[in-house]
Structures are given as structure tokens and as C-alpha cells.
Amino acid sequence: MALSPTFTLRDLARMNPVAALPLLDVRVPEVYERLDDVSAHDFLHSIRFPEAAHHLAFEVFSRSFFADPRRLSAAEMVLMFHIYFLGSAEGLLFDVPDEPFPAALWEPLADYLRGHGVDVRTGARVETVEPAEDGGFVVATDTTERRHDTTVLALDTEGLGSLVARSPRLADAGWRERITRLRAAPPFLVSRLWLDRPVAADRPGFLGTSGYGTLDNVSVLERWEGESARWASRTGGSVVELHAYALPERAVRDVEQKRLVEQLHRVYPETRAATVVDERHEWRADCPLFPVGGYRDRPTVRTSDPALVVAGDLVRTDLPVALMERAATSGFLAANALLERWGVRGQTLWTVPDRGRSAALRGLARLG
């Protein structure tokens, strides 16, 4: 705050330090008990942060959850603030593959699994998962049925809800009822543009934005992805990706796609003179919504059936993780829970500290 130009002495004098105390000592699940019934918007309003800081420090986080701040639980936003700022000495650090994800991660992982006898089926639709009479589960796809000793439900919100609705004997009635109340976040758009000329040389590989309509960030892919770098080297162009989160449910696709490009021209004016050689627009609505008061309904990794576990970014854990990190962490926790059944030690998990790093600030937070 001392170094940021968005905080003036007058702004600091107007802030409500008592309302900001929960930021200083975030713990899980206590942060949900304290703030899950408050919206991110109302929490920030109570602190009286300067408007510019709202956009730069908090709204970016809120929209990264694919949600309007008025619908997002303050607990989720405060947890994210802890993970990236007050709870971690490293701050916000990106580590990305230098080739497209299929080539760098998914295809090699599938080959590795097949080498250990795994049957990888990516084109089969799972219709039902039902407990078997002798234990385990019968998983029925659109082509076959197979029995398995254990099952991990690693699905997006809509997929989990629809599968549970078709599988009325999974876990228990209370668990199934909570699953029906889960909701997906609003749709989002990813636009990738191949331009016939480069963006300015000093442009960063990734830039988060706020105040540019629905545009949330811009990536210049040739700065860190091999496939794009090779194309840019051959043609002298640039590959630019634009993200727009939490779009209106009734957004008109062509209109939103054009708006994103218009905002790109505002952020990087040199792109106005560029011709779009090719473009791809991906619309999705498969991220979980973390609404005010929704923490109680979210599933945990374990269910009432020890052979049935859940993984994904919608899952509750007792660790300070969110979004993709929560998806990966819950996957390890699910595997560990199943390995316990055979007396096998699972994966040791590391996270940022599960409380504020400063003992003095933690003590100050308790005063609130």
C-alpha cells in the first residue's frame, strides 16, 4: 500500500481498519464461518478501499472466480488475497508450459498411465454410477458397463449434478440434495487472434486489466508458448489471447467477441493497424459459482461411502487453496483417501501457510 500510487494519504485516512482485520489472519475453515454470508462487494465497501484499489487489488480476483462481486462469497475472495499476498512470501507467480497443454501435459500423462495398465477413455459419456451388491461401483457409459472397486467423481458443476441425478443410490440422500443446489458461474469467453504484425516489443506476456469493459486480461502467446513463437517467427505476426469472465447470461456472442477486440485496441493501440489472419472464440460455462452462503452445500473430498470420493475446484478442503490449485489439491486428497483403504501412503501436500505470516498482525486481527 505504501508503494502503490492508488493509495494516497487521504485514501488511507478514509479506510476502516477494523473492517479490514479479517485480511490479516485467514484460516480455513474459519474464514468461511466468518465471511461466507457476506458478498465480496459488501466486504470491500465496508473497508472503504479507494475505488482504484477496488479494481486493481480485488475486483480482478473476484472476476477470476467468474462471478460478479455482488454474488461472490467474501470468504473466497479473502482467501485468495491471503494466498497471493498476505499469506505467501512469494506473492503471485505463474508457471506455464512452453508448449500447448495437450502436447506438454495431457498426452504425455495419458501415455504414462497407459504404460502402467490404465484404460484411458476420453470419448465415453458416463450415464450412471451405481453401488454394486458386492461393493464397489458399476459405471455405465454409453457403450458399456464395468465394475470398479472405487470411484472418483472429478466433474464440473453441471456434470456432477446431472450424474448424481441419474444415480439415485450414490452416497446418501443429504449429500445428493446438496449437490442439486450447486450452481455454475456465468459464461466466459476466450478469444485467440492471429495478427499479421507484432504487438509492441515492450508488451508483457500477460497483462491483467480492469476498467476495459468485459476484457479481463491479454496474453501475447509468442512470449512464452513455443507453437505461437514459431508461427510469429515465420510470419512476423503475433498471437494474442483475450479473456472475458462473468459475462451476462444472455450475452450475444458476436457482439461480445467484437467488444473484446475493441478493448484490445484501447489497451494496445498498435493492434488497430493489424489484420486478423485467423481467430478462434471459445465460450464455456463450466466453472463453479461460489455464492454468498454457498460453502455449506459444497461437497468435501470424502463422502458417506469410503469408496466414493470427489475432486475438483468446487470441492471444500481445509487447506488455503482455490481454483486450479484446489482442483489439483483435491485430486491428491481423493487419491490419498482411497490409498488409505489399502494401507498405502499417499502424496504429501504443501500449501502456503494456513494462517497469517505475521504473529503481530494475527494478534491484531483477533482484536477485531
Short mmCIF file of C-alpha atoms in Angstrom, two decimals:
data_model
loop_
_atom_site.label_atom_id
_atom_site.label_comp_id
_atom_site.label_asym_id
_atom_site.label_seq_id
_atom_site.Cartn_x
_atom_site.Cartn_y
_atom_site.Cartn_z
CA MET A 1 0.00 0.00 0.00
CA ALA A 2 2.86 2.37 0.80
CA LEU A 3 4.39 1.84 -2.65
CA SER A 4 1.15 1.87 -4.67
CA PRO A 5 0.12 5.11 -6.41
CA THR A 6 -3.53 4.11 -5.96
CA PHE A 7 -3.34 4.76 -2.20
CA THR A 8 -2.99 8.38 -1.13
CA LEU A 9 -2.75 9.59 2.46
CA ARG A 10 -6.32 10.84 2.16
CA ASP A 11 -7.45 7.39 0.98
CA LEU A 12 -5.71 5.70 3.89
CA ALA A 13 -7.36 8.08 6.35
CA ARG A 14 -10.80 7.19 4.99
CA MET A 15 -10.35 3.43 5.28
CA ASN A 16 -11.96 1.39 8.04
CA PRO A 17 -9.07 -0.61 9.55
CA VAL A 18 -11.32 -2.64 11.85
CA ALA A 19 -13.32 -3.97 8.88
CA ALA A 20 -10.04 -4.94 7.18
CA LEU A 21 -8.76 -7.03 10.10
CA PRO A 22 -10.02 -10.38 8.68
CA LEU A 23 -7.47 -9.96 5.88
CA LEU A 24 -4.61 -10.24 8.35
CA ASP A 25 -5.22 -13.76 9.64
CA VAL A 26 -7.04 -16.03 7.23
CA ARG A 27 -7.65 -19.62 8.33
CA VAL A 28 -9.67 -22.43 6.81
CA PRO A 29 -12.50 -23.17 7.55
CA GLU A 30 -12.82 -20.25 9.99
CA VAL A 31 -12.79 -17.72 7.14
CA TYR A 32 -15.98 -19.30 5.79
CA GLU A 33 -17.66 -19.28 9.19
CA ARG A 34 -16.90 -15.57 9.44
CA LEU A 35 -17.39 -14.25 5.91
CA ASP A 36 -19.28 -16.75 3.73
CA ASP A 37 -22.60 -14.96 4.37
CA VAL A 38 -21.17 -11.64 3.14
CA SER A 39 -20.68 -10.70 -0.51
CA ALA A 40 -17.26 -9.64 -1.78
CA HIS A 41 -18.80 -6.32 -2.82
CA ASP A 42 -20.20 -5.57 0.65
CA PHE A 43 -16.99 -6.58 2.38
CA LEU A 44 -14.90 -4.24 0.23
CA HIS A 45 -17.46 -1.46 0.73
CA SER A 46 -17.16 -1.84 4.50
CA ILE A 47 -13.37 -1.38 4.33
CA ARG A 48 -13.74 1.75 2.19
CA PHE A 49 -10.86 0.95 -0.11
CA PRO A 50 -10.19 3.66 -2.73
CA GLU A 51 -12.00 2.94 -5.98
CA ALA A 52 -8.81 2.37 -7.97
CA ALA A 53 -7.67 -0.20 -5.43
CA HIS A 54 -11.04 -1.92 -5.71
CA HIS A 55 -10.29 -2.59 -9.37
CA LEU A 56 -6.62 -3.39 -9.09
CA ALA A 57 -6.43 -5.44 -5.91
CA PHE A 58 -9.84 -7.06 -5.52
CA GLU A 59 -12.17 -6.96 -8.50
CA VAL A 60 -9.54 -8.78 -10.55
CA PHE A 61 -9.69 -11.60 -8.00
CA SER A 62 -13.48 -11.57 -7.93
CA ARG A 63 -13.73 -11.87 -11.69
CA SER A 64 -11.13 -14.63 -11.71
CA PHE A 65 -13.84 -16.63 -9.93
CA PHE A 66 -16.06 -15.92 -12.97
CA ALA A 67 -18.53 -14.06 -10.76
CA ASP A 68 -19.86 -10.59 -10.11
CA PRO A 69 -18.59 -9.31 -6.72
CA ARG A 70 -22.21 -8.97 -5.55
CA ARG A 71 -22.73 -12.71 -5.96
CA LEU A 72 -19.33 -13.94 -4.77
CA SER A 73 -18.71 -15.03 -1.18
CA ALA A 74 -16.34 -12.64 0.58
CA ALA A 75 -14.67 -15.68 2.15
CA GLU A 76 -13.44 -16.89 -1.24
CA MET A 77 -12.06 -13.50 -2.19
CA VAL A 78 -10.33 -13.01 1.18
CA LEU A 79 -8.83 -16.49 0.94
CA MET A 80 -7.42 -15.63 -2.48
CA PHE A 81 -5.97 -12.40 -1.09
CA HIS A 82 -4.27 -14.45 1.64
CA ILE A 83 -2.87 -16.99 -0.82
CA TYR A 84 -1.32 -14.41 -3.11
CA PHE A 85 -0.40 -11.55 -0.78
CA LEU A 86 -0.52 -11.66 3.00
CA GLY A 87 -0.08 -15.41 3.43
CA SER A 88 2.72 -16.03 0.97
CA ALA A 89 6.20 -14.56 0.81
CA GLU A 90 6.40 -15.45 -2.89
CA GLY A 91 3.33 -13.48 -3.99
CA LEU A 92 1.68 -14.23 -7.32
CA LEU A 93 3.83 -16.45 -9.54
CA PHE A 94 2.80 -18.06 -12.84
CA ASP A 95 4.40 -21.24 -14.12
CA VAL A 96 3.10 -22.32 -17.51
CA PRO A 97 4.14 -24.98 -20.04
CA ASP A 98 6.17 -23.76 -23.02
CA GLU A 99 4.04 -25.77 -25.46
CA PRO A 100 0.24 -26.19 -25.75
CA PHE A 101 -1.25 -28.18 -22.88
CA PRO A 102 -2.13 -31.33 -24.90
CA ALA A 103 1.45 -31.71 -26.15
CA ALA A 104 3.13 -30.64 -22.92
CA LEU A 105 0.92 -32.31 -20.31
CA TRP A 106 -2.18 -34.28 -21.22
CA GLU A 107 -0.87 -36.56 -23.98
CA PRO A 108 2.36 -37.49 -22.13
CA LEU A 109 0.35 -38.12 -18.96
CA ALA A 110 -2.07 -40.38 -20.85
CA ASP A 111 0.86 -42.30 -22.34
CA TYR A 112 2.41 -42.68 -18.88
CA LEU A 113 -0.84 -44.04 -17.45
CA ARG A 114 -1.32 -46.48 -20.33
CA GLY A 115 2.21 -47.72 -19.69
CA HIS A 116 1.02 -48.71 -16.20
CA GLY A 117 -2.00 -50.60 -17.49
CA VAL A 118 -4.59 -47.81 -17.28
CA ASP A 119 -7.50 -47.89 -19.74
CA VAL A 120 -7.92 -44.22 -20.72
CA ARG A 121 -11.29 -43.45 -22.31
CA THR A 122 -11.83 -39.82 -23.19
CA GLY A 123 -14.74 -40.18 -25.61
CA ALA A 124 -17.21 -42.13 -23.46
CA ARG A 125 -20.21 -40.49 -21.81
CA VAL A 126 -20.83 -41.76 -18.26
CA GLU A 127 -24.56 -42.36 -17.81
CA THR A 128 -24.73 -43.68 -14.23
CA VAL A 129 -22.55 -44.74 -11.30
CA GLU A 130 -24.32 -47.21 -9.03
CA PRO A 131 -23.13 -49.12 -5.94
CA ALA A 132 -22.54 -52.81 -6.70
CA GLU A 133 -24.05 -55.51 -4.50
CA ASP A 134 -20.62 -56.93 -3.65
CA GLY A 135 -19.04 -53.49 -3.02
CA GLY A 136 -17.51 -51.06 -5.44
CA PHE A 137 -19.43 -49.43 -8.28
CA VAL A 138 -20.85 -50.22 -11.67
CA VAL A 139 -20.01 -47.41 -14.07
CA ALA A 140 -22.29 -47.42 -17.10
CA THR A 141 -21.21 -45.45 -20.18
CA ASP A 142 -22.99 -45.00 -23.48
CA THR A 143 -21.17 -48.11 -24.76
CA THR A 144 -20.52 -50.48 -21.85
CA GLU A 145 -20.74 -51.27 -18.12
CA ARG A 146 -17.76 -52.01 -15.91
CA ARG A 147 -17.32 -52.67 -12.20
CA HIS A 148 -14.70 -50.73 -10.22
CA ASP A 149 -13.57 -51.03 -6.60
CA THR A 150 -13.57 -47.25 -6.07
CA THR A 151 -14.72 -44.14 -7.90
CA VAL A 152 -13.53 -40.53 -8.05
CA LEU A 153 -16.12 -38.02 -9.23
CA ALA A 154 -13.95 -35.32 -10.83
CA LEU A 155 -16.56 -33.33 -12.73
CA ASP A 156 -17.62 -29.76 -13.32
CA THR A 157 -20.71 -28.48 -11.53
CA GLU A 158 -23.24 -29.33 -14.21
CA GLY A 159 -21.67 -32.71 -14.91
CA LEU A 160 -21.66 -33.68 -11.23
CA GLY A 161 -25.25 -32.56 -10.75
CA SER A 162 -26.58 -34.42 -13.78
CA LEU A 163 -24.67 -37.63 -12.99
CA VAL A 164 -25.87 -37.66 -9.38
CA ALA A 165 -29.44 -37.06 -10.56
CA ARG A 166 -29.16 -40.16 -12.78
CA SER A 167 -27.53 -42.20 -9.98
CA PRO A 168 -30.04 -42.10 -7.09
CA ARG A 169 -28.18 -44.59 -4.84
CA LEU A 170 -24.87 -42.73 -4.61
CA ALA A 171 -23.70 -41.78 -1.10
CA ASP A 172 -26.71 -40.61 0.96
CA ALA A 173 -29.83 -38.50 0.43
CA GLY A 174 -28.48 -35.43 2.21
CA TRP A 175 -25.33 -35.41 0.07
CA ARG A 176 -27.35 -35.78 -3.14
CA GLU A 177 -29.65 -32.94 -2.07
CA ARG A 178 -26.70 -30.60 -1.51
CA ILE A 179 -25.31 -31.47 -4.92
CA THR A 180 -28.57 -30.34 -6.55
CA ARG A 181 -28.08 -26.85 -5.07
CA LEU A 182 -24.66 -26.30 -6.66
CA ARG A 183 -24.62 -23.77 -9.48
CA ALA A 184 -22.25 -22.94 -12.33
CA ALA A 185 -20.75 -19.48 -12.70
CA PRO A 186 -21.76 -17.20 -15.59
CA PRO A 187 -20.28 -17.90 -19.03
CA PHE A 188 -16.83 -16.76 -20.08
CA LEU A 189 -15.16 -16.15 -23.43
CA VAL A 190 -11.62 -16.87 -24.61
CA SER A 191 -10.68 -15.29 -27.95
CA ARG A 192 -7.42 -16.09 -29.70
CA LEU A 193 -6.33 -13.84 -32.56
CA TRP A 194 -3.54 -14.36 -35.09
CA LEU A 195 -2.36 -10.88 -36.16
CA ASP A 196 -0.33 -10.05 -39.26
CA ARG A 197 2.07 -7.82 -37.31
CA PRO A 198 3.60 -7.90 -33.84
CA VAL A 199 2.41 -6.04 -30.80
CA ALA A 200 4.91 -3.58 -29.33
CA ALA A 201 8.12 -5.21 -28.14
CA ASP A 202 7.71 -3.98 -24.57
CA ARG A 203 4.30 -5.60 -24.08
CA PRO A 204 4.28 -8.20 -21.27
CA GLY A 205 3.41 -11.81 -21.95
CA PHE A 206 0.42 -11.47 -19.64
CA LEU A 207 -1.49 -8.36 -18.56
CA GLY A 208 -4.45 -8.27 -16.19
CA THR A 209 -6.87 -5.42 -16.86
CA SER A 210 -9.74 -3.67 -15.14
CA GLY A 211 -11.93 -0.86 -16.38
CA TYR A 212 -11.83 -2.03 -20.01
CA GLY A 213 -15.36 -3.33 -20.36
CA THR A 214 -15.52 -7.11 -20.21
CA LEU A 215 -11.81 -7.58 -21.02
CA ASP A 216 -10.07 -9.19 -18.03
CA ASN A 217 -6.63 -9.98 -19.41
CA VAL A 218 -4.45 -10.08 -22.50
CA SER A 219 -1.79 -12.68 -23.30
CA VAL A 220 0.86 -12.30 -26.01
CA LEU A 221 1.37 -16.01 -26.52
CA GLU A 222 4.58 -15.96 -28.55
CA ARG A 223 6.32 -14.59 -25.47
CA TRP A 224 6.03 -17.94 -23.69
CA GLU A 225 4.46 -20.64 -25.89
CA GLY A 226 6.57 -22.47 -28.44
CA GLU A 227 3.87 -23.11 -31.02
CA SER A 228 2.88 -19.44 -31.12
CA ALA A 229 6.51 -18.31 -31.09
CA ARG A 230 7.28 -20.45 -34.14
CA TRP A 231 4.28 -19.07 -36.01
CA ALA A 232 5.17 -15.48 -35.11
CA SER A 233 8.77 -16.08 -36.21
CA ARG A 234 7.66 -17.43 -39.60
CA THR A 235 5.09 -14.72 -40.31
CA GLY A 236 6.24 -11.65 -38.38
CA GLY A 237 2.88 -11.52 -36.60
CA SER A 238 1.59 -12.01 -33.07
CA VAL A 239 -0.76 -14.46 -31.36
CA VAL A 240 -2.92 -12.66 -28.83
CA GLU A 241 -5.42 -14.21 -26.43
CA LEU A 242 -8.21 -12.25 -24.71
CA HIS A 243 -10.25 -13.43 -21.72
CA ALA A 244 -13.66 -12.15 -20.61
CA TYR A 245 -15.05 -13.58 -17.37
CA ALA A 246 -18.55 -13.46 -15.85
CA LEU A 247 -20.39 -12.38 -18.98
CA PRO A 248 -24.17 -11.81 -18.91
CA GLU A 249 -26.19 -15.00 -19.31
CA ARG A 250 -27.85 -13.58 -22.44
CA ALA A 251 -24.71 -12.14 -23.98
CA VAL A 252 -24.78 -12.04 -27.79
CA ARG A 253 -21.71 -13.89 -28.93
CA ASP A 254 -20.79 -11.86 -32.00
CA VAL A 255 -21.25 -8.61 -30.07
CA GLU A 256 -19.08 -9.70 -27.15
CA GLN A 257 -16.35 -11.00 -29.43
CA LYS A 258 -16.19 -7.66 -31.24
CA ARG A 259 -16.17 -5.76 -27.94
CA LEU A 260 -13.15 -7.72 -26.75
CA VAL A 261 -11.20 -6.78 -29.86
CA GLU A 262 -12.22 -3.12 -29.42
CA GLN A 263 -10.90 -3.19 -25.85
CA LEU A 264 -7.65 -4.76 -27.07
CA HIS A 265 -7.26 -1.75 -29.35
CA ARG A 266 -7.64 0.53 -26.32
CA VAL A 267 -5.08 -1.39 -24.25
CA TYR A 268 -2.58 -1.96 -27.08
CA PRO A 269 -3.31 0.80 -29.65
CA GLU A 270 -0.80 -0.60 -32.17
CA THR A 271 -3.15 -3.53 -32.79
CA ARG A 272 -5.62 -1.20 -34.55
CA ALA A 273 -3.46 -1.38 -37.66
CA ALA A 274 -3.19 -5.18 -37.55
CA THR A 275 -5.20 -7.54 -39.72
CA VAL A 276 -6.67 -10.60 -38.03
CA VAL A 277 -5.34 -13.53 -40.08
CA ASP A 278 -7.33 -16.12 -38.11
CA GLU A 279 -9.38 -16.26 -34.92
CA ARG A 280 -10.91 -18.76 -32.51
CA HIS A 281 -13.59 -18.00 -29.93
CA GLU A 282 -14.33 -20.45 -27.12
CA TRP A 283 -17.44 -19.98 -24.98
CA ARG A 284 -17.79 -22.00 -21.77
CA ALA A 285 -19.94 -22.02 -18.64
CA ASP A 286 -18.35 -24.87 -16.70
CA CYS A 287 -16.78 -23.16 -13.67
CA PRO A 288 -18.35 -23.42 -10.21
CA LEU A 289 -20.08 -20.46 -8.62
CA PHE A 290 -19.07 -19.68 -5.03
CA PRO A 291 -22.13 -17.70 -3.98
CA VAL A 292 -22.80 -15.94 -0.71
CA GLY A 293 -23.68 -18.63 1.83
CA GLY A 294 -22.87 -21.49 -0.54
CA TYR A 295 -19.97 -23.07 1.36
CA ARG A 296 -22.25 -25.40 3.36
CA ASP A 297 -23.56 -27.09 0.21
CA ARG A 298 -20.22 -27.74 -1.44
CA PRO A 299 -19.04 -31.38 -1.27
CA THR A 300 -15.95 -32.45 0.60
CA VAL A 301 -13.46 -34.94 -0.81
CA ARG A 302 -14.87 -37.75 1.32
CA THR A 303 -18.48 -38.92 1.18
CA SER A 304 -20.50 -41.25 3.38
CA ASP A 305 -19.22 -44.11 1.19
CA PRO A 306 -15.46 -44.59 1.81
CA ALA A 307 -15.04 -45.94 -1.72
CA LEU A 308 -16.55 -42.82 -3.30
CA VAL A 309 -14.61 -39.52 -3.31
CA VAL A 310 -14.97 -36.18 -5.07
CA ALA A 311 -12.33 -33.91 -6.64
CA GLY A 312 -12.38 -30.61 -8.48
CA ASP A 313 -12.33 -26.86 -7.99
CA LEU A 314 -15.83 -26.94 -6.45
CA VAL A 315 -14.72 -29.17 -3.55
CA ARG A 316 -14.29 -27.97 0.05
CA THR A 317 -10.91 -28.58 1.62
CA ASP A 318 -9.28 -27.49 4.87
CA LEU A 319 -6.30 -26.04 3.00
CA PRO A 320 -5.83 -22.47 1.71
CA VAL A 321 -6.20 -23.24 -1.99
CA ALA A 322 -8.53 -22.01 -4.73
CA LEU A 323 -9.45 -22.54 -8.37
CA MET A 324 -6.95 -24.72 -10.28
CA GLU A 325 -4.88 -25.22 -7.14
CA ARG A 326 -7.98 -26.56 -5.37
CA ALA A 327 -8.72 -28.89 -8.27
CA ALA A 328 -5.20 -30.34 -8.13
CA THR A 329 -5.08 -30.47 -4.33
CA SER A 330 -8.46 -32.17 -4.03
CA GLY A 331 -7.29 -34.71 -6.61
CA PHE A 332 -4.34 -35.64 -4.40
CA LEU A 333 -6.60 -35.72 -1.33
CA ALA A 334 -9.03 -38.02 -3.13
CA ALA A 335 -6.23 -40.38 -4.15
CA ASN A 336 -4.83 -40.34 -0.60
CA ALA A 337 -8.26 -41.18 0.84
CA LEU A 338 -8.55 -44.21 -1.42
CA LEU A 339 -4.98 -45.37 -0.87
CA GLU A 340 -5.66 -45.50 2.87
CA ARG A 341 -8.00 -48.42 2.18
CA TRP A 342 -5.03 -50.50 1.06
CA GLY A 343 -2.61 -49.19 3.67
CA VAL A 344 -0.61 -47.22 1.10
CA ARG A 345 0.91 -43.87 1.96
CA GLY A 346 -0.29 -41.09 -0.29
CA GLN A 347 1.16 -37.80 -1.51
CA THR A 348 2.47 -35.21 0.94
CA LEU A 349 0.84 -31.86 0.19
CA TRP A 350 2.42 -28.43 0.58
CA THR A 351 0.49 -25.15 0.64
CA VAL A 352 1.05 -21.55 1.57
CA PRO A 353 0.80 -21.02 5.37
CA ASP A 354 -2.65 -21.80 6.77
CA ARG A 355 -2.69 -18.57 8.77
CA GLY A 356 -1.30 -15.04 8.51
CA ARG A 357 2.52 -14.96 8.38
CA SER A 358 2.95 -12.21 10.95
CA ALA A 359 2.28 -13.02 14.63
CA ALA A 360 1.76 -9.31 15.33
CA LEU A 361 -0.84 -8.99 12.57
CA ARG A 362 -2.56 -12.19 13.70
CA GLY A 363 -2.84 -10.72 17.17
CA LEU A 364 -4.23 -7.51 15.75
CA ALA A 365 -6.80 -9.45 13.74
CA ARG A 366 -8.04 -11.20 16.89
CA LEU A 367 -8.79 -7.82 18.41
CA GLY A 368 -11.45 -7.31 15.75
#
